[in-house]
Coordinates of N, CA and C in Angstrom, one line a residue:
M1 N 0.9 -1.2 0.0 CA 0.0 0.0 0.0 C 0.9 1.2 0.0
M2 N 0.6 2.2 -0.8 CA 1.4 3.4 -0.9 C 0.8 4.5 -0.1
A3 N 1.6 5.4 0.4 CA 1.2 6.5 1.2 C 0.5 7.5 0.2
S4 N -0.6 8.2 0.7 CA -1.3 9.1 -0.2 C -0.6 10.4 -0.3
S5 N 0.2 10.8 0.6 CA 0.9 12.1 0.5 C 2.3 12.0 1.2
H6 N 3.1 12.9 0.8 CA 4.5 12.9 1.4 C 4.4 13.4 2.8
P7 N 5.1 12.8 3.8 CA 5.0 13.3 5.2 C 5.3 14.8 5.4
L8 N 6.3 15.3 4.6 CA 6.6 16.7 4.7 C 5.5 17.6 4.3
Q9 N 4.8 17.2 3.2 CA 3.7 17.9 2.7 C 2.5 17.9 3.7
N10 N 2.3 16.8 4.4 CA 1.3 16.7 5.4 C 1.7 17.6 6.6
F11 N 2.9 17.7 7.0 CA 3.4 18.6 8.1 C 3.1 20.0 7.7
Y12 N 3.4 20.4 6.5 CA 3.2 21.8 6.1 C 1.7 22.2 6.0
S13 N 0.9 21.2 5.6 CA -0.6 21.5 5.6 C -1.1 21.6 7.0
Q14 N -0.6 20.8 7.9 CA -1.0 21.0 9.3 C -0.6 22.3 9.9
L15 N 0.7 22.7 9.6 CA 1.2 23.9 10.1 C 0.4 25.1 9.6
E16 N 0.1 25.0 8.3 CA -0.7 26.1 7.7 C -2.1 26.2 8.3
H17 N -2.7 25.1 8.7 CA -4.0 25.0 9.4 C -3.9 25.7 10.8
L18 N -2.8 25.3 11.5 CA -2.6 25.9 12.8 C -2.4 27.5 12.7
Q19 N -1.6 27.9 11.7 CA -1.3 29.3 11.6 C -2.6 30.1 11.2
S20 N -3.5 29.5 10.5 CA -4.7 30.2 10.2 C -5.7 30.2 11.4
K21 N -5.6 29.2 12.2 CA -6.5 29.0 13.3 C -6.1 29.8 14.6
Y22 N -4.8 29.9 14.9 CA -4.3 30.5 16.0 C -3.4 31.7 15.7
V23 N -3.7 32.9 16.2 CA -2.9 34.1 15.8 C -1.4 34.0 16.3
G24 N -1.2 33.5 17.4 CA 0.1 33.5 18.0 C 1.1 32.5 17.4
T25 N 0.7 31.6 16.5 CA 1.6 30.7 15.9 C 2.4 31.4 14.7
G26 N 2.0 32.5 14.3 CA 2.7 33.2 13.2 C 2.5 32.7 11.9
H27 N 3.1 33.3 10.9 CA 3.1 32.9 9.5 C 4.3 33.5 8.8
P28 N 4.5 33.2 7.6 CA 5.7 33.7 6.9 C 5.9 35.2 6.9
D29 N 4.7 35.9 6.9 CA 4.8 37.4 6.9 C 4.8 38.1 8.2
T30 N 4.9 37.3 9.3 CA 4.9 37.9 10.6 C 6.1 38.7 10.9
T31 N 6.0 39.9 11.3 CA 7.1 40.7 11.6 C 7.7 40.4 13.0
K32 N 8.9 40.8 13.2 CA 9.5 40.6 14.5 C 8.7 41.2 15.6
Y33 N 8.2 42.4 15.4 CA 7.4 43.1 16.4 C 6.1 42.3 16.7
E34 N 5.4 41.8 15.7 CA 4.2 41.0 16.0 C 4.6 39.8 16.8
W35 N 5.7 39.1 16.4 CA 6.0 37.9 17.1 C 6.4 38.1 18.5
V36 N 7.2 39.2 18.8 CA 7.5 39.5 20.2 C 6.3 39.9 21.0
T37 N 5.4 40.7 20.4 CA 4.2 41.1 21.0 C 3.3 39.9 21.4
N38 N 3.2 39.0 20.5 CA 2.4 37.8 20.8 C 3.0 37.0 21.9
Q39 N 4.4 36.9 21.9 CA 5.1 36.1 23.0 C 4.9 36.8 24.3
Q40 N 5.0 38.1 24.4 CA 4.8 38.9 25.6 C 3.4 38.7 26.1
R41 N 2.4 38.8 25.3 CA 1.0 38.7 25.7 C 0.7 37.3 26.2
D42 N 1.3 36.3 25.6 CA 1.1 34.9 26.0 C 1.7 34.7 27.4
S43 N 2.8 35.3 27.6 CA 3.5 35.2 29.0 C 2.7 35.9 30.0
I44 N 2.2 37.1 29.7 CA 1.5 37.9 30.7 C 0.2 37.2 31.0
S45 N -0.5 36.7 30.0 CA -1.8 36.0 30.3 C -1.6 34.8 31.1
S46 N -0.4 34.1 31.0 CA -0.1 32.9 31.8 C 0.1 33.4 33.2
Y47 N 0.8 34.5 33.4 CA 1.1 35.0 34.8 C -0.2 35.4 35.5
V48 N -1.1 36.0 34.8 CA -2.4 36.5 35.4 C -3.2 35.2 35.7
G49 N -3.1 34.2 34.8 CA -3.9 33.0 35.0 C -3.5 32.1 36.1
H50 N -2.3 32.4 36.7 CA -1.7 31.6 37.8 C -1.6 32.5 39.0
P51 N -2.5 32.5 39.9 CA -2.5 33.4 41.0 C -1.2 33.4 41.9
Q52 N -0.5 32.2 41.9 CA 0.7 32.1 42.7 C 1.8 33.0 42.0
M53 N 1.8 33.1 40.7 CA 2.8 33.9 40.0 C 2.6 35.4 40.3
V54 N 1.3 35.8 40.3 CA 1.0 37.2 40.7 C 1.4 37.5 42.1
E55 N 1.1 36.5 43.0 CA 1.6 36.7 44.4 C 3.1 36.9 44.5
Y56 N 3.8 36.0 43.8 CA 5.3 36.1 43.8 C 5.8 37.4 43.3
F57 N 5.2 37.9 42.2 CA 5.5 39.2 41.6 C 5.2 40.3 42.6
A58 N 4.1 40.2 43.3 CA 3.6 41.2 44.3 C 4.6 41.3 45.4
I59 N 5.1 40.2 45.9 CA 6.1 40.2 47.0 C 7.4 40.8 46.5
A60 N 7.8 40.4 45.3 CA 9.1 40.9 44.8 C 9.1 42.4 44.5
E61 N 7.9 42.9 44.1 CA 7.8 44.3 43.8 C 7.4 45.2 44.9
G62 N 6.9 44.5 46.0 CA 6.4 45.3 47.2 C 5.1 46.0 47.0
H63 N 4.3 45.4 46.1 CA 2.9 46.0 45.8 C 1.9 45.0 46.2
S64 N 0.6 45.4 46.2 CA -0.5 44.5 46.5 C -0.7 43.6 45.2
V65 N -1.4 42.5 45.5 CA -1.7 41.5 44.4 C -2.5 42.2 43.3
S66 N -3.5 43.0 43.8 CA -4.4 43.6 42.9 C -3.7 44.6 42.0
R67 N -2.7 45.4 42.6 CA -2.0 46.3 41.8 C -1.1 45.7 40.7
V68 N -0.5 44.5 41.1 CA 0.4 43.8 40.2 C -0.5 43.3 39.0
R69 N -1.7 42.7 39.4 CA -2.5 42.1 38.3 C -3.0 43.2 37.4
M70 N -3.3 44.4 37.9 CA -3.8 45.5 37.1 C -2.6 46.0 36.2
N71 N -1.4 46.1 36.7 CA -0.3 46.5 35.9 C 0.0 45.5 34.8
L72 N -0.1 44.2 35.1 CA 0.1 43.2 34.1 C -1.0 43.3 33.0
L73 N -2.2 43.5 33.4 CA -3.3 43.6 32.4 C -3.1 44.9 31.5
D74 N -2.7 46.0 32.2 CA -2.4 47.2 31.4 C -1.3 47.0 30.4
K75 N -0.3 46.2 30.8 CA 0.9 45.9 29.9 C 0.5 45.1 28.7
M76 N -0.6 44.4 28.8 CA -1.0 43.6 27.6 C -1.5 44.4 26.4
Y77 N -1.8 45.7 26.6 CA -2.3 46.5 25.5 C -1.2 46.7 24.5
R78 N 0.0 47.2 25.0 CA 1.2 47.4 24.1 C 2.4 46.9 24.9
P79 N 2.6 45.6 24.9 CA 3.7 45.1 25.8 C 5.1 45.5 25.3
C80 N 5.2 45.8 24.0 CA 6.5 46.1 23.4 C 6.6 47.5 22.9
G81 N 5.7 48.4 23.4 CA 5.7 49.8 23.0 C 5.0 50.0 21.7
E82 N 5.2 51.2 21.1 CA 4.6 51.5 19.9 C 5.1 50.7 18.7
P83 N 4.2 50.3 17.8 CA 4.7 49.5 16.6 C 5.6 50.4 15.8
P84 N 6.6 49.7 15.1 CA 7.5 50.5 14.3 C 6.8 51.1 13.1
K85 N 7.3 52.2 12.6 CA 6.7 52.8 11.4 C 7.0 52.0 10.2
V86 N 5.9 51.9 9.3 CA 6.0 51.1 8.1 C 6.6 52.0 7.0
V87 N 7.7 51.6 6.4 CA 8.3 52.4 5.3 C 7.8 51.8 4.0
E88 N 7.1 52.6 3.2 CA 6.6 52.2 1.9 C 7.6 52.5 0.9
D89 N 7.7 51.5 0.0 CA 8.7 51.7 -1.2 C 8.1 52.6 -2.2
E90 N 8.9 53.6 -2.7 CA 8.4 54.5 -3.7 C 8.9 53.9 -5.1
E91 N 7.9 53.7 -5.9 CA 8.2 53.2 -7.2 C 7.9 54.1 -8.3

């Protein structure tokens, strides 16, 4: 019995499906800024989702748990600052 498709082709079709389904997995046109922003947002959402991590950060920073959680949620808006300016090619 012969395989219906090449394993590498199957891998790329699955990767393409994941990239279209989940924003954070990236795609060939993903910029460095977008990739780092997604990574930072994933990390921050994990921290907020684990109360022990928020408590740890609160002790380390000397703030209340609520203040640290609020700061983390505020940081999710633009975790890496302003997006870089897009330079358009003049033709």
